[in-house]
mmCIF file of N, CA and C in Angstrom:
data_model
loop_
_atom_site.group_PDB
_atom_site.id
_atom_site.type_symbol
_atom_site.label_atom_id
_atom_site.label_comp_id
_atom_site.label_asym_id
_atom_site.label_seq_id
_atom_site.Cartn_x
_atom_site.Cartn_y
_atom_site.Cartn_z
ATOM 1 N N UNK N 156 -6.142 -10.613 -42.491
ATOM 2 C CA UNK N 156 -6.225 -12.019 -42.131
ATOM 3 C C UNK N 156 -7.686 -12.398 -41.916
ATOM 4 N N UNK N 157 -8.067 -13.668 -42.104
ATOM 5 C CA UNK N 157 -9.819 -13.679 -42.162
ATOM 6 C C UNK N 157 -9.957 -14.797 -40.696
ATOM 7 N N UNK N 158 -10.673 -14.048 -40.285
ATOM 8 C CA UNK N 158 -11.302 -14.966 -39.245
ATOM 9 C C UNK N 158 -12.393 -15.081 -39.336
ATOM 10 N N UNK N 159 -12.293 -16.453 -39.248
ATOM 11 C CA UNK N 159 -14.310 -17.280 -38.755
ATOM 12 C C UNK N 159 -14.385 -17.631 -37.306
ATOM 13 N N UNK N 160 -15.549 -17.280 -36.940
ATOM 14 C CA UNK N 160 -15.551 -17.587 -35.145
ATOM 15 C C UNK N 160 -17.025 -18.384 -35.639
ATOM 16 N N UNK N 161 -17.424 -19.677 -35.349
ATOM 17 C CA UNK N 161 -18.919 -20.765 -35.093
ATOM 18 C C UNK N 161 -19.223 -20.761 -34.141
ATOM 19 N N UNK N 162 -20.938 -20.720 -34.369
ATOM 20 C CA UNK N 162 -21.657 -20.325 -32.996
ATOM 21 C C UNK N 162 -22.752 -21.760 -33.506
ATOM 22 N N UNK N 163 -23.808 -21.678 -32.364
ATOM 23 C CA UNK N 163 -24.790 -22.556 -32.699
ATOM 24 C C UNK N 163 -24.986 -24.248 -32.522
ATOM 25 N N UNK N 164 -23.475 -24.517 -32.219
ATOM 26 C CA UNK N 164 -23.534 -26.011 -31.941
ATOM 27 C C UNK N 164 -24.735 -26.335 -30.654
ATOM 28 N N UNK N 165 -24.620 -27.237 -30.586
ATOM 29 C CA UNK N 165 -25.489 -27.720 -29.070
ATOM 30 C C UNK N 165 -26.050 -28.915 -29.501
ATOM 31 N N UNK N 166 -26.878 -29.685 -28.473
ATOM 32 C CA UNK N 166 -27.469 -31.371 -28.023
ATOM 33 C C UNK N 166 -28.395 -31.118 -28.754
ATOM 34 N N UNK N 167 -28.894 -32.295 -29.361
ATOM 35 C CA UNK N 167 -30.214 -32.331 -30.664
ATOM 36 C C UNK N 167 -30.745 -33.894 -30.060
ATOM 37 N N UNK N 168 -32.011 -34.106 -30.027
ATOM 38 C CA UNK N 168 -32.129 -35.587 -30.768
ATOM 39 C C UNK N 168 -32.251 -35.736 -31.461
ATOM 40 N N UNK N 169 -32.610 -37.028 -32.469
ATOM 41 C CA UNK N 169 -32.866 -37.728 -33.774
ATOM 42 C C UNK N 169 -34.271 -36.802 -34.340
ATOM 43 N N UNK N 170 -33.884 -36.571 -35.378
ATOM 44 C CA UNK N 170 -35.232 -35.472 -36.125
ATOM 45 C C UNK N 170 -35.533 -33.884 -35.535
ATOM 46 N N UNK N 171 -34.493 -33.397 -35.336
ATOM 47 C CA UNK N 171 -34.425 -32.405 -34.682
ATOM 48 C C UNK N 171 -33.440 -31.352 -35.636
ATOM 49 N N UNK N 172 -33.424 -30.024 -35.320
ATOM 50 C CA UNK N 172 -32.746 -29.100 -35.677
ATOM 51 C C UNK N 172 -31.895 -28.370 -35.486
ATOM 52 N N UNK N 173 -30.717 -27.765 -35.841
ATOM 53 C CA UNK N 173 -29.871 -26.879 -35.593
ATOM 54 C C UNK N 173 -29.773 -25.844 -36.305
ATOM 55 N N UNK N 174 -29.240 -24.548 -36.162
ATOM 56 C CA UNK N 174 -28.447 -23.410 -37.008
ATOM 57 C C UNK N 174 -27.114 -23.451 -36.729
ATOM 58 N N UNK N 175 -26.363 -23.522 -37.613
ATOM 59 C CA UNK N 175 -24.642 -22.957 -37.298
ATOM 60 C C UNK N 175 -24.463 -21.944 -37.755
ATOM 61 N N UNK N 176 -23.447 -20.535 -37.134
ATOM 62 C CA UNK N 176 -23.457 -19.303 -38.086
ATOM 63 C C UNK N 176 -21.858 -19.529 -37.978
ATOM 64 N N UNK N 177 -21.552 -18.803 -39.221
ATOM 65 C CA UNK N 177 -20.055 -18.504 -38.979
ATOM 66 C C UNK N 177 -19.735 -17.104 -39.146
ATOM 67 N N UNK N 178 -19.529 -16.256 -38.403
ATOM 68 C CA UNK N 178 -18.820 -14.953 -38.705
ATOM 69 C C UNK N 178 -17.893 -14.638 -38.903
ATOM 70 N N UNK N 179 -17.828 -13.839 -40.523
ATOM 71 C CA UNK N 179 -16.007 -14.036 -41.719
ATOM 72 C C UNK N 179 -16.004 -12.373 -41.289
ATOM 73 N N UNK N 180 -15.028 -12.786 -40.779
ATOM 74 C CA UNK N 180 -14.214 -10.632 -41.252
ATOM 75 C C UNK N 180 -12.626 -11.100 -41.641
ATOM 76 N N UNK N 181 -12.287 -9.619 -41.503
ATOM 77 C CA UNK N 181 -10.677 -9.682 -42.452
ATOM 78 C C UNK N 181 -10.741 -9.063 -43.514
ATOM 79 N N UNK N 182 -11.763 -9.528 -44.624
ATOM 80 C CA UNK N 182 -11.503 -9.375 -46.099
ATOM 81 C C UNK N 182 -12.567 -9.192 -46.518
ATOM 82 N N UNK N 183 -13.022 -8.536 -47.401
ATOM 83 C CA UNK N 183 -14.502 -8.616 -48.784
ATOM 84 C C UNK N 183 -14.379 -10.083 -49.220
ATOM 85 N N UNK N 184 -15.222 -10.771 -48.893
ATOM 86 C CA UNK N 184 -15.235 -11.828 -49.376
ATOM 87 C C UNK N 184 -16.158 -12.041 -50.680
ATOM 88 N N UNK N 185 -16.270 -11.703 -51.560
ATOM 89 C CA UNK N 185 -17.349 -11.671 -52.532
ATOM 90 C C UNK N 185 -16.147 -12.966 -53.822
ATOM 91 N N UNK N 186 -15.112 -12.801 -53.493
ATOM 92 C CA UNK N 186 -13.955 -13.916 -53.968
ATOM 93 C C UNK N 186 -13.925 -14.865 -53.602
ATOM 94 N N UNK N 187 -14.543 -15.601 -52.299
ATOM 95 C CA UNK N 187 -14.237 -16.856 -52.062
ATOM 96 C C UNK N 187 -15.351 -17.684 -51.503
ATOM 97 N N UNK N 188 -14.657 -18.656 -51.847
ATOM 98 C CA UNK N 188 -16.260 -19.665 -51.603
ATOM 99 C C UNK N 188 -15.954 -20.091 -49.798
ATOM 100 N N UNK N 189 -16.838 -20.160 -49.505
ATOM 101 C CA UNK N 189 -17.173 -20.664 -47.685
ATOM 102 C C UNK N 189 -17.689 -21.982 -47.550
ATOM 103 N N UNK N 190 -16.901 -23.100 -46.856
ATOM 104 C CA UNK N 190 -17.516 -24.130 -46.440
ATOM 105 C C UNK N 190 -17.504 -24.329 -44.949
ATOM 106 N N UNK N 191 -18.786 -25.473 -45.109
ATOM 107 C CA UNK N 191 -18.794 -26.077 -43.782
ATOM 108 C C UNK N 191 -18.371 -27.549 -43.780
ATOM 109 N N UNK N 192 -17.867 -28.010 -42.862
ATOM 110 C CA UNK N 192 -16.521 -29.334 -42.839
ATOM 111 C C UNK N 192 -17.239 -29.548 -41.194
ATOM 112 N N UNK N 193 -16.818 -30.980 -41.657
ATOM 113 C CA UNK N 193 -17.259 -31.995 -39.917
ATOM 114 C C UNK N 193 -16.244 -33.235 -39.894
ATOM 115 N N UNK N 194 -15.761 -33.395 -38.578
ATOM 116 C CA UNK N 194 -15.060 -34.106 -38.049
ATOM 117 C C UNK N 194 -15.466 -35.357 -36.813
ATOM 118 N N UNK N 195 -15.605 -36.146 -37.101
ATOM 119 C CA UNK N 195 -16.681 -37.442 -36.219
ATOM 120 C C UNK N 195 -15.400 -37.993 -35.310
ATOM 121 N N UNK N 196 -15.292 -38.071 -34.468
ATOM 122 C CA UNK N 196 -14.364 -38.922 -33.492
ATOM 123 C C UNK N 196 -13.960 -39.851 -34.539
ATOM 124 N N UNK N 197 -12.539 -40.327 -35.223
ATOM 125 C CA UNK N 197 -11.820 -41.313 -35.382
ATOM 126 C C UNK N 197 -12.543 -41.459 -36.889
ATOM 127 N N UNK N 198 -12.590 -40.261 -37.739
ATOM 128 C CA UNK N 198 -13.236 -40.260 -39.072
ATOM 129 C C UNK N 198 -11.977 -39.260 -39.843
ATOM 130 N N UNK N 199 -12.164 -39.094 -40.954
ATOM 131 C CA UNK N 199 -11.282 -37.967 -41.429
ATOM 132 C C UNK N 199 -12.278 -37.043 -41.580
ATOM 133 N N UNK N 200 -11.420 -35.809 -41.763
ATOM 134 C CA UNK N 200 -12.601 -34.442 -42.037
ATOM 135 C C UNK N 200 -13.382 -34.326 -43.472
ATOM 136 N N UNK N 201 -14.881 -33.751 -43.079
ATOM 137 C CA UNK N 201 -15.766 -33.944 -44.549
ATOM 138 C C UNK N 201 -16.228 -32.916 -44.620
ATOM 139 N N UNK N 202 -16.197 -32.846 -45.938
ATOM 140 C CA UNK N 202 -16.809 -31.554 -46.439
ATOM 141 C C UNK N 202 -18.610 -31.537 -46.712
ATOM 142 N N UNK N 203 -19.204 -30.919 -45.553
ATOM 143 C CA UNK N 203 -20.613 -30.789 -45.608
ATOM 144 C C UNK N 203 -21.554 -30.070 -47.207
ATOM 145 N N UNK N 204 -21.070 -28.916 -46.893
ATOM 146 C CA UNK N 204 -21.482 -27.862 -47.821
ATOM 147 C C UNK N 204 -20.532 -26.579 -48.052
ATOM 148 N N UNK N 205 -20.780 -26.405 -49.378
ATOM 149 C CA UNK N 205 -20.127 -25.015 -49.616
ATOM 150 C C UNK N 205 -20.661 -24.173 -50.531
ATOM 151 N N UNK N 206 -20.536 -22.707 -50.051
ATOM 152 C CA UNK N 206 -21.418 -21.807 -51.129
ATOM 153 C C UNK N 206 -20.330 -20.683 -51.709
ATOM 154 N N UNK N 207 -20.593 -19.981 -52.795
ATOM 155 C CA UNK N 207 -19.831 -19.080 -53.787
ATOM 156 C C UNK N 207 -20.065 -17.526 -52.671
ATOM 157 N N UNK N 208 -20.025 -17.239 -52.203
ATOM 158 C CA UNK N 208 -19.986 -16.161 -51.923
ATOM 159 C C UNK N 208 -20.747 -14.801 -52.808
ATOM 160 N N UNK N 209 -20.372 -14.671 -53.582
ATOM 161 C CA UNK N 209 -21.341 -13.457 -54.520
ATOM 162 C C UNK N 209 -22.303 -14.315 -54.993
ATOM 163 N N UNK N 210 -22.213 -15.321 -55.733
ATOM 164 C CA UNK N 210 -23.275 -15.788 -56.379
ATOM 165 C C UNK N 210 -23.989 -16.688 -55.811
ATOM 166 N N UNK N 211 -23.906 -17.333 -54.307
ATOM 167 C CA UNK N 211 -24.262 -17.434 -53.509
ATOM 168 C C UNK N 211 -24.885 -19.348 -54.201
ATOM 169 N N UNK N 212 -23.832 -19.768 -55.031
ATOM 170 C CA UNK N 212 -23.956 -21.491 -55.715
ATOM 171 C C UNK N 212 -23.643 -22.002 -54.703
ATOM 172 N N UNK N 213 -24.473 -23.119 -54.284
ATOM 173 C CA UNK N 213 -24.428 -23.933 -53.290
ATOM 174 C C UNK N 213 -23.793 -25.357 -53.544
ATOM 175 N N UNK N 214 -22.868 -26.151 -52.612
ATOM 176 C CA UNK N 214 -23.098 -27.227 -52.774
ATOM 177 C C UNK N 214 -22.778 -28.411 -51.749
ATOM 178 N N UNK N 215 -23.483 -29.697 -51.914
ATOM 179 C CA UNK N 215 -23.489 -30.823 -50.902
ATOM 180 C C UNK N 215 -22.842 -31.706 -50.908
ATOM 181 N N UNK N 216 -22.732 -32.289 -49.781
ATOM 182 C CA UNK N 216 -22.174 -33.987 -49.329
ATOM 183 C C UNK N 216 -23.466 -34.587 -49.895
ATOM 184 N N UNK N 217 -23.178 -35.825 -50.311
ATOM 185 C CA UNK N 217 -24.550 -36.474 -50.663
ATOM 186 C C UNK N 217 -25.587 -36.986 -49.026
ATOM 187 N N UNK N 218 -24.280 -37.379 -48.598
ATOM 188 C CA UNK N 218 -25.071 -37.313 -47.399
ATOM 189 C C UNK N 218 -25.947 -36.349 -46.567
ATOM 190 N N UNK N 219 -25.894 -35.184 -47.041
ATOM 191 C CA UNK N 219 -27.005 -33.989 -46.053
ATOM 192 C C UNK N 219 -27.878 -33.192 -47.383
ATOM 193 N N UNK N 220 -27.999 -33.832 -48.573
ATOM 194 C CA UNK N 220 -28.782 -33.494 -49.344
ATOM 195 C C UNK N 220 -30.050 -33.336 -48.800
ATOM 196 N N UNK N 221 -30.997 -32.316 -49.150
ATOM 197 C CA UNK N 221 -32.124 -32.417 -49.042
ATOM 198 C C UNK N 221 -32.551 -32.287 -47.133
ATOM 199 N N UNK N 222 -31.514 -32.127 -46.088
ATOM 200 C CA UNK N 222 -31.761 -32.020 -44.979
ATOM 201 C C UNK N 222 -30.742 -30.520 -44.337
ATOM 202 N N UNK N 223 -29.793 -30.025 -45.300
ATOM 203 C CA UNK N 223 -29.203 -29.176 -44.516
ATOM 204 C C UNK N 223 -29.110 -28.132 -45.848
ATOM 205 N N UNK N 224 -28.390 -27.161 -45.397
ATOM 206 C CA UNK N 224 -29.092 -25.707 -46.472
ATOM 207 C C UNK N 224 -28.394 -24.756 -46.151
ATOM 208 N N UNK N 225 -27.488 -24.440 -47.266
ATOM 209 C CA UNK N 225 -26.271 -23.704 -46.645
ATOM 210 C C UNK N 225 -26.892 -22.239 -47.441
ATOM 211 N N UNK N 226 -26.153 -20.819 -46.443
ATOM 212 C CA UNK N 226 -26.576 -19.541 -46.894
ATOM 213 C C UNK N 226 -25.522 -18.467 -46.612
ATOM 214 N N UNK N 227 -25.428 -17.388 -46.908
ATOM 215 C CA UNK N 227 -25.194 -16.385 -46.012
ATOM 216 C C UNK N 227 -25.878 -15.275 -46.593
ATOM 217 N N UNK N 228 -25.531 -14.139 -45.103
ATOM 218 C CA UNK N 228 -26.011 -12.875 -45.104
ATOM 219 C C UNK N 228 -25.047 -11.590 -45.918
ATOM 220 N N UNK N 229 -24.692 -11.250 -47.028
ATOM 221 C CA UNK N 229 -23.840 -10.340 -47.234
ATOM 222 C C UNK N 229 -24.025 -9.270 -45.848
ATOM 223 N N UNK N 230 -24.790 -8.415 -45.478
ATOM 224 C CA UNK N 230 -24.740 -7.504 -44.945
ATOM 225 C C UNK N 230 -24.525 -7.715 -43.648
ATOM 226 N N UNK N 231 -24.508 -8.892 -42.970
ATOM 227 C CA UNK N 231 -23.757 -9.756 -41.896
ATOM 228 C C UNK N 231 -22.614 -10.020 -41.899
ATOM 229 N N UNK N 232 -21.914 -10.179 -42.850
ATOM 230 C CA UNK N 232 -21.021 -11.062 -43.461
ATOM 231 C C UNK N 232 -21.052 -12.688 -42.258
ATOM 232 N N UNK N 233 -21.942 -13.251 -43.020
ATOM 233 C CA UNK N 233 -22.347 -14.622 -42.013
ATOM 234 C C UNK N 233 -23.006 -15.681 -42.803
ATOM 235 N N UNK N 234 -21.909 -16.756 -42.795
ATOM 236 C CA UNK N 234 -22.457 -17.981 -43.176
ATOM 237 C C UNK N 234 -23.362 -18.997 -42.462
ATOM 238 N N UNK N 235 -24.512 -19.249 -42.741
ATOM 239 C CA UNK N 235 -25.422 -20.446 -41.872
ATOM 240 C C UNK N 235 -25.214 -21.446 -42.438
ATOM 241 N N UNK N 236 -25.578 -22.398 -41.747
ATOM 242 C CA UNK N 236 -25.951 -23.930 -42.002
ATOM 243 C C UNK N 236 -27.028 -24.710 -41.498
ATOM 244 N N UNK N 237 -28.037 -24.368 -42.109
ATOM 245 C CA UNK N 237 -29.510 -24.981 -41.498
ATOM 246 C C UNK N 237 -29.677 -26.183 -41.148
ATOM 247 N N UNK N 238 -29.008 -27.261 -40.261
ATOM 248 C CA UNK N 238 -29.588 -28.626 -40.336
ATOM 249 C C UNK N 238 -30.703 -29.034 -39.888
ATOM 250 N N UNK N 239 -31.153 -29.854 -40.693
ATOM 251 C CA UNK N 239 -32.594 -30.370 -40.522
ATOM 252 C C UNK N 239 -32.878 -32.048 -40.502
ATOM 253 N N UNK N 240 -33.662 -32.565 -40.151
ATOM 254 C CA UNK N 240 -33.903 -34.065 -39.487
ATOM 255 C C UNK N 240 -32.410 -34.211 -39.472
ATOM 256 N N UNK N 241 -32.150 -34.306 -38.404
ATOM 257 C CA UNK N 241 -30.726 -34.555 -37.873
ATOM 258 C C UNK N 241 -30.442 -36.146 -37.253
ATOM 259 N N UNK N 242 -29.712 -37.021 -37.894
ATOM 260 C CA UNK N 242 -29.256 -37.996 -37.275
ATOM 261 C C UNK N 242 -28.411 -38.265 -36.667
ATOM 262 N N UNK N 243 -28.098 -39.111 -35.598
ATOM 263 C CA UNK N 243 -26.962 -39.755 -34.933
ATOM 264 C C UNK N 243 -25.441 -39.662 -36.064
ATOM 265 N N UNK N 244 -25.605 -39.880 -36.662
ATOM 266 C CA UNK N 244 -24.240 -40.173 -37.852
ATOM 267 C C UNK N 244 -23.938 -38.033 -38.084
ATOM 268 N N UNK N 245 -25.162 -37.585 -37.752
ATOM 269 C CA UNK N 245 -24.344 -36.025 -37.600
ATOM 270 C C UNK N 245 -23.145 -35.558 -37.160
ATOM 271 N N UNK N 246 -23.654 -36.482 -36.002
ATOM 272 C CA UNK N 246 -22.170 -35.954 -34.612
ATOM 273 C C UNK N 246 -21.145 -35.778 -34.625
ATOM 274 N N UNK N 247 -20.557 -34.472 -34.930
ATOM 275 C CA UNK N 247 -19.385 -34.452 -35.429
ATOM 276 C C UNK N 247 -18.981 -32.799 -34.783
ATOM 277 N N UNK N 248 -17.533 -32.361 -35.344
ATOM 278 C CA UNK N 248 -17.334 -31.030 -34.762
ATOM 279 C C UNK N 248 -17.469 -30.204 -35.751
ATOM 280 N N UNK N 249 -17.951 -29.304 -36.138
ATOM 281 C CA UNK N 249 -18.020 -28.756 -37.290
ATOM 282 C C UNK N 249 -17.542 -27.291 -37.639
ATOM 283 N N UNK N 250 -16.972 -27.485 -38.701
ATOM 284 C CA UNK N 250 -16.252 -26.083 -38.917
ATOM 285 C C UNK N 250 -16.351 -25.295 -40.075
ATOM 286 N N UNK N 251 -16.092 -23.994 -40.305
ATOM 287 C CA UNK N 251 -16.678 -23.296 -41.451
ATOM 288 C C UNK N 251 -15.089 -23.068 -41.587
ATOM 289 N N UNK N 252 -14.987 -22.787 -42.998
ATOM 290 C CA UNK N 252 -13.439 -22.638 -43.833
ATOM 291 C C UNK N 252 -14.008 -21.292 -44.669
ATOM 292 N N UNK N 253 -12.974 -21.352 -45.499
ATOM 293 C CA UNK N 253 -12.735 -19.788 -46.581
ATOM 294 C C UNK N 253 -11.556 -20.551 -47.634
ATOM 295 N N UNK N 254 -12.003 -20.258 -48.741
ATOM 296 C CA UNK N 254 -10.864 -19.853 -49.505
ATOM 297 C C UNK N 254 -11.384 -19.292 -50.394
ATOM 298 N N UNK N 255 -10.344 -18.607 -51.445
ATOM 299 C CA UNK N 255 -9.752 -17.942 -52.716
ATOM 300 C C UNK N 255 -10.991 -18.525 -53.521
ATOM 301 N N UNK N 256 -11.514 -18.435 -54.389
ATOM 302 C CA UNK N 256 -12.010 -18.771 -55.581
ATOM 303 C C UNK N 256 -11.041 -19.647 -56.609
ATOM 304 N N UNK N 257 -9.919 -18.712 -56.323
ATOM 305 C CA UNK N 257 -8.735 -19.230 -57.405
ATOM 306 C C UNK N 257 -7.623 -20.326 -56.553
ATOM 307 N N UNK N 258 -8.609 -20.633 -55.253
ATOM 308 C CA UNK N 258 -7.522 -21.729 -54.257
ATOM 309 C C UNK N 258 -8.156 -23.147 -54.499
ATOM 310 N N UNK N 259 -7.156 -23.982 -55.044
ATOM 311 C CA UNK N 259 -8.259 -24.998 -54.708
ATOM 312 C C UNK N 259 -8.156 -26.008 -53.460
ATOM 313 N N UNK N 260 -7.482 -24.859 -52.354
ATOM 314 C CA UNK N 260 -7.180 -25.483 -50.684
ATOM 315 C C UNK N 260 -7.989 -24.318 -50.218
ATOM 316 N N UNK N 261 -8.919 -24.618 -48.924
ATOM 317 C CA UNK N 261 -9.454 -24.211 -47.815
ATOM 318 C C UNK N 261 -8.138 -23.771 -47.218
ATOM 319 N N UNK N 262 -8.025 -22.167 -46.269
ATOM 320 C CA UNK N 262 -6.898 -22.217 -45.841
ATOM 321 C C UNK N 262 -7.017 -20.941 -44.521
ATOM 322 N N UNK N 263 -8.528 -21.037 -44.429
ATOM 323 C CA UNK N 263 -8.702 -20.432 -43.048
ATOM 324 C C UNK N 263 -10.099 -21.212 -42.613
ATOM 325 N N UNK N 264 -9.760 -21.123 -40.982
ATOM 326 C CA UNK N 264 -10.958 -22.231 -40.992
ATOM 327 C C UNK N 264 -11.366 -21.555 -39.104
ATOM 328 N N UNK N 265 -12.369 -21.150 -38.641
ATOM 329 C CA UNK N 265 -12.704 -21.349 -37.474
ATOM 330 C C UNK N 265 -12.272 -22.656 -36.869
ATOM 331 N N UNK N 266 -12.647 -22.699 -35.256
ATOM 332 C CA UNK N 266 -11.889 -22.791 -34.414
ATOM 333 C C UNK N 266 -12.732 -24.232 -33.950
ATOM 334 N N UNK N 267 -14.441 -24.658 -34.589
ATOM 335 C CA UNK N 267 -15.576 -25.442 -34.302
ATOM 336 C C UNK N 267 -16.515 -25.578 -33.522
ATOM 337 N N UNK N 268 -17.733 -25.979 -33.628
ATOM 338 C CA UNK N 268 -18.273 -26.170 -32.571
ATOM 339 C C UNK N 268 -19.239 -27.577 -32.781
ATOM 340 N N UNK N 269 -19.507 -28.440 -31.771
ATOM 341 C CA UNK N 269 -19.776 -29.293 -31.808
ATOM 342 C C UNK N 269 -21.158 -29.504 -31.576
ATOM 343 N N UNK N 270 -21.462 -30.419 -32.332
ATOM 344 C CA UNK N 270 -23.118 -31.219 -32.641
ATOM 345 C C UNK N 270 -23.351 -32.233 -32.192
ATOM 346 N N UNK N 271 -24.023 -32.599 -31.373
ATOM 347 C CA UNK N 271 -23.822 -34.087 -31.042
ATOM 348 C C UNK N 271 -25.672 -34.694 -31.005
ATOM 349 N N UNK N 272 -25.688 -35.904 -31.914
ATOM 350 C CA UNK N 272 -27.389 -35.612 -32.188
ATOM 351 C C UNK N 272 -27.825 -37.220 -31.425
ATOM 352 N N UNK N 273 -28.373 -37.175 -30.158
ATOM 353 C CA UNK N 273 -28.946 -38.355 -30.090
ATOM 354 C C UNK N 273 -29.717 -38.910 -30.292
ATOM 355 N N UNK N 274 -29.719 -40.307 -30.174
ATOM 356 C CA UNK N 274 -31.374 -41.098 -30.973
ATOM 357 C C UNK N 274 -32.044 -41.673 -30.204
#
């Protein structure tokens, strides 16, 4: 069974920085792609970024282009999420997922941790 546990949330102001990590066990993940997903009070859930796992293809919300920077560590097994100039419209709870390569549903997801960026 794969569990993600997120670390790293915490208070930011406007132009400021965060790290999120997510730590995947359970499975070899070199099969599935890892995202990060955010949830804003009274929004539906969005998909931030997501990367391939072996080949380590990245990709964005248009909205955090060019400010956030998704990675992981194979030998960690640990997904980051670098955010950078961070705005108010960040604030959200954010969560790292897993799936299949061959899923095209997210279907394990940590538990979140929250960002909240003031201006």
């Amino acid at each position: 069974q794969v569990q993600l546990v997120e670390s790293g949330g915490g208070s930011v102001q406007a132009g400021g920085s965060l790290r999120l990590s997510c730590a995947a066990s359970g499975r070899t993940f070199s099969s599935y792609r890892m995202g990060w997903f955010r949830q804003a009070p009274g929004k539906e859930r969005e998909r931030v970024a997501s990367i391939a796992w072996s080949s380590g293809s990245p990709s964005y919300a248009d909205s955090v282009k060019g400010r956030f920077t998704i990675s992981r560590d194979n030998a960690k097994n640990t997904v980051y999420l670098q955010m950078n100039s961070l705005k108010p419209e960040d604030t959200a709870v954010y969560y790292c997922a897993a799936r299949l390569l061959s899923s095209p549903e997210y279907d394990s997801w940590g538990q979140g941790t929250q960002v909240t960026v003031s201006s």
